[in-house]
Each structure stands twice: as C-alpha cells, then as structure tokens.
Amino acid sequence: MRQWMKSIWFKIGIVILVISLYFLITPLQDIVRQAVMILSKVDVEAMKEYILSFGIWAPVISFLLMIFQSVAAPLPAFVITFANAGLFGWVKGAILSWSSAMAGAALCFYISRYYGREVVEKLTSKFALENIDAFFDKYGKYAILIARLLPFVSFDVVSYGAGLTSMSFWSFFWATGLGQLPATIIYSYVGGMLVGGTKKFVFGLLILFSLSTLIILFKKIWKDKNKIEV
C-alpha cells in the first residue's frame, strides 16, 4: 500500500483530481478566489462575514480555509485566527485555529515529503526554502520549536522545509503543536477581546514572550553543543 502511494501514478492522480475539482466545480472557484482576496487584504471583519455566510458550516469552512492558506503559502493565518475568536469566542476559536493549523502543517509536510523540492519551490519560493534550509542546518532538532515562536517566520514554509529533511513526522508534529500553541492562544485572546492600539501592545508582549523563550532555547542549544564538543 505504501509503495503504491509513493508511486508516480498516485502522485499524478492526486494532482489531476485537485485540478479537476477546482475547474469543474464553479462554486469552488468562487470560494477560493474570494478567500484569497480577503486573506491578501488582511481584512479580519471581511473574513468574519465570509465565514459566517456559510451558516452552520462556518466552523468547517474556517477549518478548510486554514488548511488552504497553509498550502498556499504565504497567505496570513492570523486573519483566520482573529476571525475564529470573534465568531466562536477566544477559547473555542483557539481550539479551532490550532487544530486546523495542525492539519495544514501536516499536509504541507506530506506534500513536501511525497512530491519533493521542485514542487515545494513552486508552492513557496526558492529563496524562502533556502532560508529555511539554513535555519534547519543551524538549529537542528530545535528548528521547529524556534520557528513556531518567531512571529515573522512563515509557519507554512517551515512545514514544507521540514518535509524535505530526515525528520520523522511525529517529531515534526509534536514540536509544531507545542511551538504554535502559545501564539494561537494569545492571537485568539487578542482577536476576541482587543482592538486598535491595545492590540498592537499585546502583539508587542507576544514578541517579547517569543524572544524570552528563544533565549532559553538558545541557552539549551549552546549547552548541548558544548557537551558534544567535550
């Protein structure tokens, strides 16, 4: 079964299926185009209205949107996270955002693992991927945790990059889950309760928290390197 899934015909078949669904189902094209437009504009209120327009299917659409933005890097995920918090409350919104982001990260990892570097470069960019390669070379097993704590590093490109390494899926998955949980919780809290200048202030606190955590991680890395050299 695994050998068949790794075969070239299976890979081609998946690509053809996805492309066919997009071009044959007109409503799907409209949904994708509108989602890309809203995400590109970074308009939280528009995203809330868009998700809410699907009625009882709103949580499902939000989940699928997060997965879509993961694959279509580098569309911003925090727009969906803010929208989820505003629509479902910050606790439920955080759970929805975190679980859907994890699904998106897993999909990016497997796309990279199965289809290889050339396909990933088309989905992201050669420059972005080379930067992530250097990041993995420098920080090794800590790279995932560090990347998830840096607000300015694309989660999606990191997920793609991890799939190109020898890292096991479960090592990637647990590090991703732990790394992005603090940011998801704070983004959800901010998105559900704060606006304007206060929101920027809390963003500053988030960055400060991330940097503090990074300092601890760097100290750990430094100690591990010293142990190896000794």
PDB file of C-alpha atoms in Angstrom:
ATOM      1  CA  MET A   1       0.000   0.000   0.000  1.00  0.00           C
ATOM      2  CA  ARG A   2       2.775   2.434   0.967  1.00  0.00           C
ATOM      3  CA  GLN A   3       4.758   1.624  -2.171  1.00  0.00           C
ATOM      4  CA  TRP A   4       1.683   2.298  -4.326  1.00  0.00           C
ATOM      5  CA  MET A   5       1.040   5.629  -2.573  1.00  0.00           C
ATOM      6  CA  LYS A   6       4.628   6.659  -3.292  1.00  0.00           C
ATOM      7  CA  SER A   7       4.360   5.717  -6.971  1.00  0.00           C
ATOM      8  CA  ILE A   8       4.457   8.423  -9.618  1.00  0.00           C
ATOM      9  CA  TRP A   9       0.971   7.492 -10.866  1.00  0.00           C
ATOM     10  CA  PHE A  10      -0.589   8.027  -7.450  1.00  0.00           C
ATOM     11  CA  LYS A  11       1.090  11.424  -7.148  1.00  0.00           C
ATOM     12  CA  ILE A  12      -0.029  12.469 -10.623  1.00  0.00           C
ATOM     13  CA  GLY A  13      -3.538  11.201  -9.900  1.00  0.00           C
ATOM     14  CA  ILE A  14      -3.868  13.375  -6.785  1.00  0.00           C
ATOM     15  CA  VAL A  15      -2.749  16.473  -8.695  1.00  0.00           C
ATOM     16  CA  ILE A  16      -5.198  15.769 -11.539  1.00  0.00           C
ATOM     17  CA  LEU A  17      -8.025  15.216  -9.055  1.00  0.00           C
ATOM     18  CA  VAL A  18      -7.402  18.517  -7.251  1.00  0.00           C
ATOM     19  CA  ILE A  19      -7.123  20.481 -10.507  1.00  0.00           C
ATOM     20  CA  SER A  20     -10.241  18.809 -11.917  1.00  0.00           C
ATOM     21  CA  LEU A  21     -12.296  19.605  -8.812  1.00  0.00           C
ATOM     22  CA  TYR A  22     -11.246  23.234  -8.983  1.00  0.00           C
ATOM     23  CA  PHE A  23     -12.038  23.760 -12.671  1.00  0.00           C
ATOM     24  CA  LEU A  24     -15.174  21.612 -12.839  1.00  0.00           C
ATOM     25  CA  ILE A  25     -16.901  22.959  -9.720  1.00  0.00           C
ATOM     26  CA  THR A  26     -17.645  26.638 -10.363  1.00  0.00           C
ATOM     27  CA  PRO A  27     -18.786  27.435  -6.774  1.00  0.00           C
ATOM     28  CA  LEU A  28     -15.447  26.093  -5.536  1.00  0.00           C
ATOM     29  CA  GLN A  29     -13.597  28.535  -7.795  1.00  0.00           C
ATOM     30  CA  ASP A  30     -15.639  31.424  -6.403  1.00  0.00           C
ATOM     31  CA  ILE A  31     -14.968  30.326  -2.810  1.00  0.00           C
ATOM     32  CA  VAL A  32     -11.219  30.050  -3.402  1.00  0.00           C
ATOM     33  CA  ARG A  33     -10.969  33.395  -5.204  1.00  0.00           C
ATOM     34  CA  GLN A  34     -12.902  35.233  -2.524  1.00  0.00           C
ATOM     35  CA  ALA A  35     -10.864  33.606   0.249  1.00  0.00           C
ATOM     36  CA  VAL A  36      -7.584  34.587  -1.438  1.00  0.00           C
ATOM     37  CA  MET A  37      -8.803  38.164  -1.892  1.00  0.00           C
ATOM     38  CA  ILE A  38      -9.810  38.544   1.774  1.00  0.00           C
ATOM     39  CA  LEU A  39      -6.625  36.916   3.070  1.00  0.00           C
ATOM     40  CA  SER A  40      -4.480  39.085   0.799  1.00  0.00           C
ATOM     41  CA  LYS A  41      -6.180  42.247   2.072  1.00  0.00           C
ATOM     42  CA  VAL A  42      -5.691  41.109   5.701  1.00  0.00           C
ATOM     43  CA  ASP A  43      -9.284  42.156   6.438  1.00  0.00           C
ATOM     44  CA  VAL A  44     -10.459  40.448   9.652  1.00  0.00           C
ATOM     45  CA  GLU A  45     -14.008  41.847   9.539  1.00  0.00           C
ATOM     46  CA  ALA A  46     -14.452  40.707   5.936  1.00  0.00           C
ATOM     47  CA  MET A  47     -13.170  37.269   6.908  1.00  0.00           C
ATOM     48  CA  LYS A  48     -15.660  37.058   9.781  1.00  0.00           C
ATOM     49  CA  GLU A  49     -18.533  37.952   7.451  1.00  0.00           C
ATOM     50  CA  TYR A  50     -17.290  35.490   4.854  1.00  0.00           C
ATOM     51  CA  ILE A  51     -17.063  32.565   7.289  1.00  0.00           C
ATOM     52  CA  LEU A  52     -20.402  33.448   8.895  1.00  0.00           C
ATOM     53  CA  SER A  53     -22.113  33.470   5.489  1.00  0.00           C
ATOM     54  CA  PHE A  54     -21.868  29.661   5.429  1.00  0.00           C
ATOM     55  CA  GLY A  55     -24.233  29.319   8.408  1.00  0.00           C
ATOM     56  CA  ILE A  56     -23.935  26.066  10.338  1.00  0.00           C
ATOM     57  CA  TRP A  57     -20.994  25.109   8.123  1.00  0.00           C
ATOM     58  CA  ALA A  58     -18.967  28.106   9.341  1.00  0.00           C
ATOM     59  CA  PRO A  59     -16.577  26.083  11.593  1.00  0.00           C
ATOM     60  CA  VAL A  60     -15.969  23.568   8.791  1.00  0.00           C
ATOM     61  CA  ILE A  61     -15.272  26.337   6.278  1.00  0.00           C
ATOM     62  CA  SER A  62     -12.901  28.013   8.740  1.00  0.00           C
ATOM     63  CA  PHE A  63     -11.071  24.697   9.214  1.00  0.00           C
ATOM     64  CA  LEU A  64     -10.720  24.229   5.446  1.00  0.00           C
ATOM     65  CA  LEU A  65      -9.630  27.852   4.967  1.00  0.00           C
ATOM     66  CA  MET A  66      -6.785  27.381   7.442  1.00  0.00           C
ATOM     67  CA  ILE A  67      -5.621  24.289   5.582  1.00  0.00           C
ATOM     68  CA  PHE A  68      -5.893  26.140   2.266  1.00  0.00           C
ATOM     69  CA  GLN A  69      -3.797  29.089   3.477  1.00  0.00           C
ATOM     70  CA  SER A  70      -1.203  26.627   4.774  1.00  0.00           C
ATOM     71  CA  VAL A  71      -0.756  25.044   1.360  1.00  0.00           C
ATOM     72  CA  ALA A  72      -0.939  28.380  -0.474  1.00  0.00           C
ATOM     73  CA  ALA A  73       1.942  29.936   1.459  1.00  0.00           C
ATOM     74  CA  PRO A  74       2.496  32.702   2.402  1.00  0.00           C
ATOM     75  CA  LEU A  75      -1.129  33.808   2.920  1.00  0.00           C
ATOM     76  CA  PRO A  76      -1.555  35.088   6.524  1.00  0.00           C
ATOM     77  CA  ALA A  77      -3.096  32.651   9.010  1.00  0.00           C
ATOM     78  CA  PHE A  78      -3.693  35.177  11.800  1.00  0.00           C
ATOM     79  CA  VAL A  79      -6.615  36.703   9.828  1.00  0.00           C
ATOM     80  CA  ILE A  80      -8.482  33.418  10.231  1.00  0.00           C
ATOM     81  CA  THR A  81      -7.384  33.086  13.866  1.00  0.00           C
ATOM     82  CA  PHE A  82      -8.755  36.549  14.701  1.00  0.00           C
ATOM     83  CA  ALA A  83     -11.975  35.804  12.825  1.00  0.00           C
ATOM     84  CA  ASN A  84     -12.432  32.496  14.688  1.00  0.00           C
ATOM     85  CA  ALA A  85     -12.003  34.236  18.042  1.00  0.00           C
ATOM     86  CA  GLY A  86     -14.516  36.919  17.112  1.00  0.00           C
ATOM     87  CA  LEU A  87     -17.096  34.401  15.871  1.00  0.00           C
ATOM     88  CA  PHE A  88     -16.757  31.493  18.275  1.00  0.00           C
ATOM     89  CA  GLY A  89     -15.177  33.038  21.380  1.00  0.00           C
ATOM     90  CA  TRP A  90     -11.476  33.006  22.105  1.00  0.00           C
ATOM     91  CA  VAL A  91     -11.396  29.515  23.717  1.00  0.00           C
ATOM     92  CA  LYS A  92     -13.347  27.669  21.016  1.00  0.00           C
ATOM     93  CA  GLY A  93     -11.725  29.871  18.399  1.00  0.00           C
ATOM     94  CA  ALA A  94      -8.261  28.928  19.658  1.00  0.00           C
ATOM     95  CA  ILE A  95      -9.113  25.219  19.569  1.00  0.00           C
ATOM     96  CA  LEU A  96     -10.453  25.535  16.022  1.00  0.00           C
ATOM     97  CA  SER A  97      -7.477  27.596  14.844  1.00  0.00           C
ATOM     98  CA  TRP A  98      -4.885  25.341  16.487  1.00  0.00           C
ATOM     99  CA  SER A  99      -6.379  22.058  15.246  1.00  0.00           C
ATOM    100  CA  SER A 100      -6.861  23.344  11.695  1.00  0.00           C
ATOM    101  CA  ALA A 101      -3.342  24.810  11.649  1.00  0.00           C
ATOM    102  CA  MET A 102      -2.002  21.422  12.742  1.00  0.00           C
ATOM    103  CA  ALA A 103      -3.895  19.733   9.898  1.00  0.00           C
ATOM    104  CA  GLY A 104      -2.474  22.289   7.469  1.00  0.00           C
ATOM    105  CA  ALA A 105       1.057  21.793   8.776  1.00  0.00           C
ATOM    106  CA  ALA A 106       0.741  18.019   8.424  1.00  0.00           C
ATOM    107  CA  LEU A 107      -0.495  18.382   4.840  1.00  0.00           C
ATOM    108  CA  CYS A 108       2.415  20.694   3.939  1.00  0.00           C
ATOM    109  CA  PHE A 109       4.852  18.209   5.475  1.00  0.00           C
ATOM    110  CA  TYR A 110       3.488  15.298   3.449  1.00  0.00           C
ATOM    111  CA  ILE A 111       3.252  17.293   0.221  1.00  0.00           C
ATOM    112  CA  SER A 112       6.926  18.090   0.644  1.00  0.00           C
ATOM    113  CA  ARG A 113       7.829  14.524   1.631  1.00  0.00           C
ATOM    114  CA  TYR A 114       5.955  12.920  -1.306  1.00  0.00           C
ATOM    115  CA  TYR A 115       6.425  15.458  -4.099  1.00  0.00           C
ATOM    116  CA  GLY A 116       9.908  16.774  -3.351  1.00  0.00           C
ATOM    117  CA  ARG A 117      11.714  20.066  -3.583  1.00  0.00           C
ATOM    118  CA  GLU A 118      10.747  21.152  -7.099  1.00  0.00           C
ATOM    119  CA  VAL A 119       7.025  21.125  -6.314  1.00  0.00           C
ATOM    120  CA  VAL A 120       7.547  22.863  -2.965  1.00  0.00           C
ATOM    121  CA  GLU A 121       9.556  25.638  -4.622  1.00  0.00           C
ATOM    122  CA  LYS A 122       6.582  26.334  -6.887  1.00  0.00           C
ATOM    123  CA  LEU A 123       4.214  26.488  -3.923  1.00  0.00           C
ATOM    124  CA  THR A 124       6.531  28.780  -1.937  1.00  0.00           C
ATOM    125  CA  SER A 125       9.726  30.152  -3.485  1.00  0.00           C
ATOM    126  CA  LYS A 126      13.296  29.023  -3.930  1.00  0.00           C
ATOM    127  CA  PHE A 127      14.582  31.916  -1.808  1.00  0.00           C
ATOM    128  CA  ALA A 128      12.242  31.168   1.111  1.00  0.00           C
ATOM    129  CA  LEU A 129      13.107  27.493   1.022  1.00  0.00           C
ATOM    130  CA  GLU A 130      16.854  28.155   1.013  1.00  0.00           C
ATOM    131  CA  ASN A 131      16.457  30.350   4.103  1.00  0.00           C
ATOM    132  CA  ILE A 132      14.559  27.572   5.871  1.00  0.00           C
ATOM    133  CA  ASP A 133      17.269  25.070   4.837  1.00  0.00           C
ATOM    134  CA  ALA A 134      19.858  27.268   6.535  1.00  0.00           C
ATOM    135  CA  PHE A 135      17.602  27.544   9.586  1.00  0.00           C
ATOM    136  CA  PHE A 136      17.365  23.748   9.908  1.00  0.00           C
ATOM    137  CA  ASP A 137      21.134  23.351   9.409  1.00  0.00           C
ATOM    138  CA  LYS A 138      21.819  25.865  12.167  1.00  0.00           C
ATOM    139  CA  TYR A 139      19.355  24.757  14.843  1.00  0.00           C
ATOM    140  CA  GLY A 140      18.794  21.089  14.054  1.00  0.00           C
ATOM    141  CA  LYS A 141      16.149  19.405  16.219  1.00  0.00           C
ATOM    142  CA  TYR A 142      15.219  22.750  17.820  1.00  0.00           C
ATOM    143  CA  ALA A 143      14.441  24.431  14.486  1.00  0.00           C
ATOM    144  CA  ILE A 144      10.706  23.643  14.546  1.00  0.00           C
ATOM    145  CA  LEU A 145      10.179  24.975  18.071  1.00  0.00           C
ATOM    146  CA  ILE A 146      12.198  28.111  17.388  1.00  0.00           C
ATOM    147  CA  ALA A 147      10.452  28.818  14.078  1.00  0.00           C
ATOM    148  CA  ARG A 148       6.991  28.445  15.597  1.00  0.00           C
ATOM    149  CA  LEU A 149       7.853  31.013  18.260  1.00  0.00           C
ATOM    150  CA  LEU A 150       9.054  33.634  15.794  1.00  0.00           C
ATOM    151  CA  PRO A 151       6.114  35.769  14.565  1.00  0.00           C
ATOM    152  CA  PHE A 152       7.955  36.802  11.393  1.00  0.00           C
ATOM    153  CA  VAL A 153       8.774  33.252  10.211  1.00  0.00           C
ATOM    154  CA  SER A 154       6.214  31.611   7.904  1.00  0.00           C
ATOM    155  CA  PHE A 155       4.768  28.525   9.581  1.00  0.00           C
ATOM    156  CA  ASP A 156       3.890  27.041   6.227  1.00  0.00           C
ATOM    157  CA  VAL A 157       7.352  27.329   4.681  1.00  0.00           C
ATOM    158  CA  VAL A 158       8.786  25.730   7.832  1.00  0.00           C
ATOM    159  CA  SER A 159       6.368  22.815   7.443  1.00  0.00           C
ATOM    160  CA  TYR A 160       7.381  22.376   3.812  1.00  0.00           C
ATOM    161  CA  GLY A 161      11.049  22.619   4.754  1.00  0.00           C
ATOM    162  CA  ALA A 162      10.687  20.008   7.481  1.00  0.00           C
ATOM    163  CA  GLY A 163       9.276  17.547   4.966  1.00  0.00           C
ATOM    164  CA  LEU A 164      12.499  17.814   2.963  1.00  0.00           C
ATOM    165  CA  THR A 165      14.621  16.776   5.943  1.00  0.00           C
ATOM    166  CA  SER A 166      15.086  13.348   7.511  1.00  0.00           C
ATOM    167  CA  MET A 167      12.926  14.394  10.464  1.00  0.00           C
ATOM    168  CA  SER A 168      10.157  11.937  11.337  1.00  0.00           C
ATOM    169  CA  PHE A 169       6.559  13.097  11.019  1.00  0.00           C
ATOM    170  CA  TRP A 170       5.799  12.663  14.711  1.00  0.00           C
ATOM    171  CA  SER A 171       8.851  14.658  15.803  1.00  0.00           C
ATOM    172  CA  PHE A 172       7.695  17.426  13.487  1.00  0.00           C
ATOM    173  CA  PHE A 173       4.071  17.153  14.616  1.00  0.00           C
ATOM    174  CA  TRP A 174       4.724  17.364  18.367  1.00  0.00           C
ATOM    175  CA  ALA A 175       7.219  20.211  18.011  1.00  0.00           C
ATOM    176  CA  THR A 176       4.760  22.091  15.799  1.00  0.00           C
ATOM    177  CA  GLY A 177       1.884  21.572  18.212  1.00  0.00           C
ATOM    178  CA  LEU A 178       3.851  22.774  21.230  1.00  0.00           C
ATOM    179  CA  GLY A 179       5.513  25.616  19.359  1.00  0.00           C
ATOM    180  CA  GLN A 180       2.435  27.225  17.879  1.00  0.00           C
ATOM    181  CA  LEU A 181       0.115  26.741  20.867  1.00  0.00           C
ATOM    182  CA  PRO A 182       1.224  29.898  22.787  1.00  0.00           C
ATOM    183  CA  ALA A 183       0.868  32.140  19.725  1.00  0.00           C
ATOM    184  CA  THR A 184      -2.534  30.648  18.853  1.00  0.00           C
ATOM    185  CA  ILE A 185      -3.865  31.237  22.366  1.00  0.00           C
ATOM    186  CA  ILE A 186      -2.635  34.829  22.532  1.00  0.00           C
ATOM    187  CA  TYR A 187      -3.752  35.680  18.993  1.00  0.00           C
ATOM    188  CA  SER A 188      -7.182  34.256  19.805  1.00  0.00           C
ATOM    189  CA  TYR A 189      -7.433  36.199  23.036  1.00  0.00           C
ATOM    190  CA  VAL A 190      -6.371  39.393  21.304  1.00  0.00           C
ATOM    191  CA  GLY A 191      -8.693  38.788  18.375  1.00  0.00           C
ATOM    192  CA  GLY A 192     -11.658  38.137  20.614  1.00  0.00           C
ATOM    193  CA  MET A 193     -11.283  40.980  23.097  1.00  0.00           C
ATOM    194  CA  LEU A 194      -8.987  43.760  21.959  1.00  0.00           C
ATOM    195  CA  VAL A 195      -8.811  46.308  19.151  1.00  0.00           C
ATOM    196  CA  GLY A 196      -6.655  49.169  17.887  1.00  0.00           C
ATOM    197  CA  GLY A 197      -3.661  50.337  19.874  1.00  0.00           C
ATOM    198  CA  THR A 198      -4.229  47.824  22.663  1.00  0.00           C
ATOM    199  CA  LYS A 199      -3.987  45.046  20.137  1.00  0.00           C
ATOM    200  CA  LYS A 200      -0.604  46.336  18.977  1.00  0.00           C
ATOM    201  CA  PHE A 201       0.534  46.490  22.584  1.00  0.00           C
ATOM    202  CA  VAL A 202      -0.373  42.829  23.118  1.00  0.00           C
ATOM    203  CA  PHE A 203       1.416  41.946  19.874  1.00  0.00           C
ATOM    204  CA  GLY A 204       4.474  43.533  21.441  1.00  0.00           C
ATOM    205  CA  LEU A 205       4.027  41.354  24.507  1.00  0.00           C
ATOM    206  CA  LEU A 206       3.748  38.297  22.280  1.00  0.00           C
ATOM    207  CA  ILE A 207       7.012  39.169  20.551  1.00  0.00           C
ATOM    208  CA  LEU A 208       8.647  39.745  23.945  1.00  0.00           C
ATOM    209  CA  PHE A 209       7.380  36.353  25.131  1.00  0.00           C
ATOM    210  CA  SER A 210       8.696  34.681  21.986  1.00  0.00           C
ATOM    211  CA  LEU A 211      12.117  36.295  22.339  1.00  0.00           C
ATOM    212  CA  SER A 212      12.310  35.274  26.006  1.00  0.00           C
ATOM    213  CA  THR A 213      11.515  31.678  25.069  1.00  0.00           C
ATOM    214  CA  LEU A 214      14.085  31.812  22.294  1.00  0.00           C
ATOM    215  CA  ILE A 215      16.782  32.910  24.729  1.00  0.00           C
ATOM    216  CA  ILE A 216      16.043  29.844  26.853  1.00  0.00           C
ATOM    217  CA  LEU A 217      16.185  27.600  23.784  1.00  0.00           C
ATOM    218  CA  PHE A 218      19.459  29.135  22.584  1.00  0.00           C
ATOM    219  CA  LYS A 219      20.988  28.509  26.021  1.00  0.00           C
ATOM    220  CA  LYS A 220      19.884  24.876  25.765  1.00  0.00           C
ATOM    221  CA  ILE A 221      21.362  24.568  22.268  1.00  0.00           C
ATOM    222  CA  TRP A 222      24.633  26.129  23.450  1.00  0.00           C
ATOM    223  CA  LYS A 223      24.883  23.670  26.353  1.00  0.00           C
ATOM    224  CA  ASP A 224      24.148  20.717  24.068  1.00  0.00           C
ATOM    225  CA  LYS A 225      26.869  21.811  21.617  1.00  0.00           C
ATOM    226  CA  ASN A 226      29.389  22.204  24.433  1.00  0.00           C
ATOM    227  CA  LYS A 227      28.565  18.695  25.687  1.00  0.00           C
ATOM    228  CA  ILE A 228      29.146  17.289  22.191  1.00  0.00           C
ATOM    229  CA  GLU A 229      32.488  19.093  21.853  1.00  0.00           C
ATOM    230  CA  VAL A 230      33.624  17.882  25.265  1.00  0.00           C
TER     231      VAL A 230
END
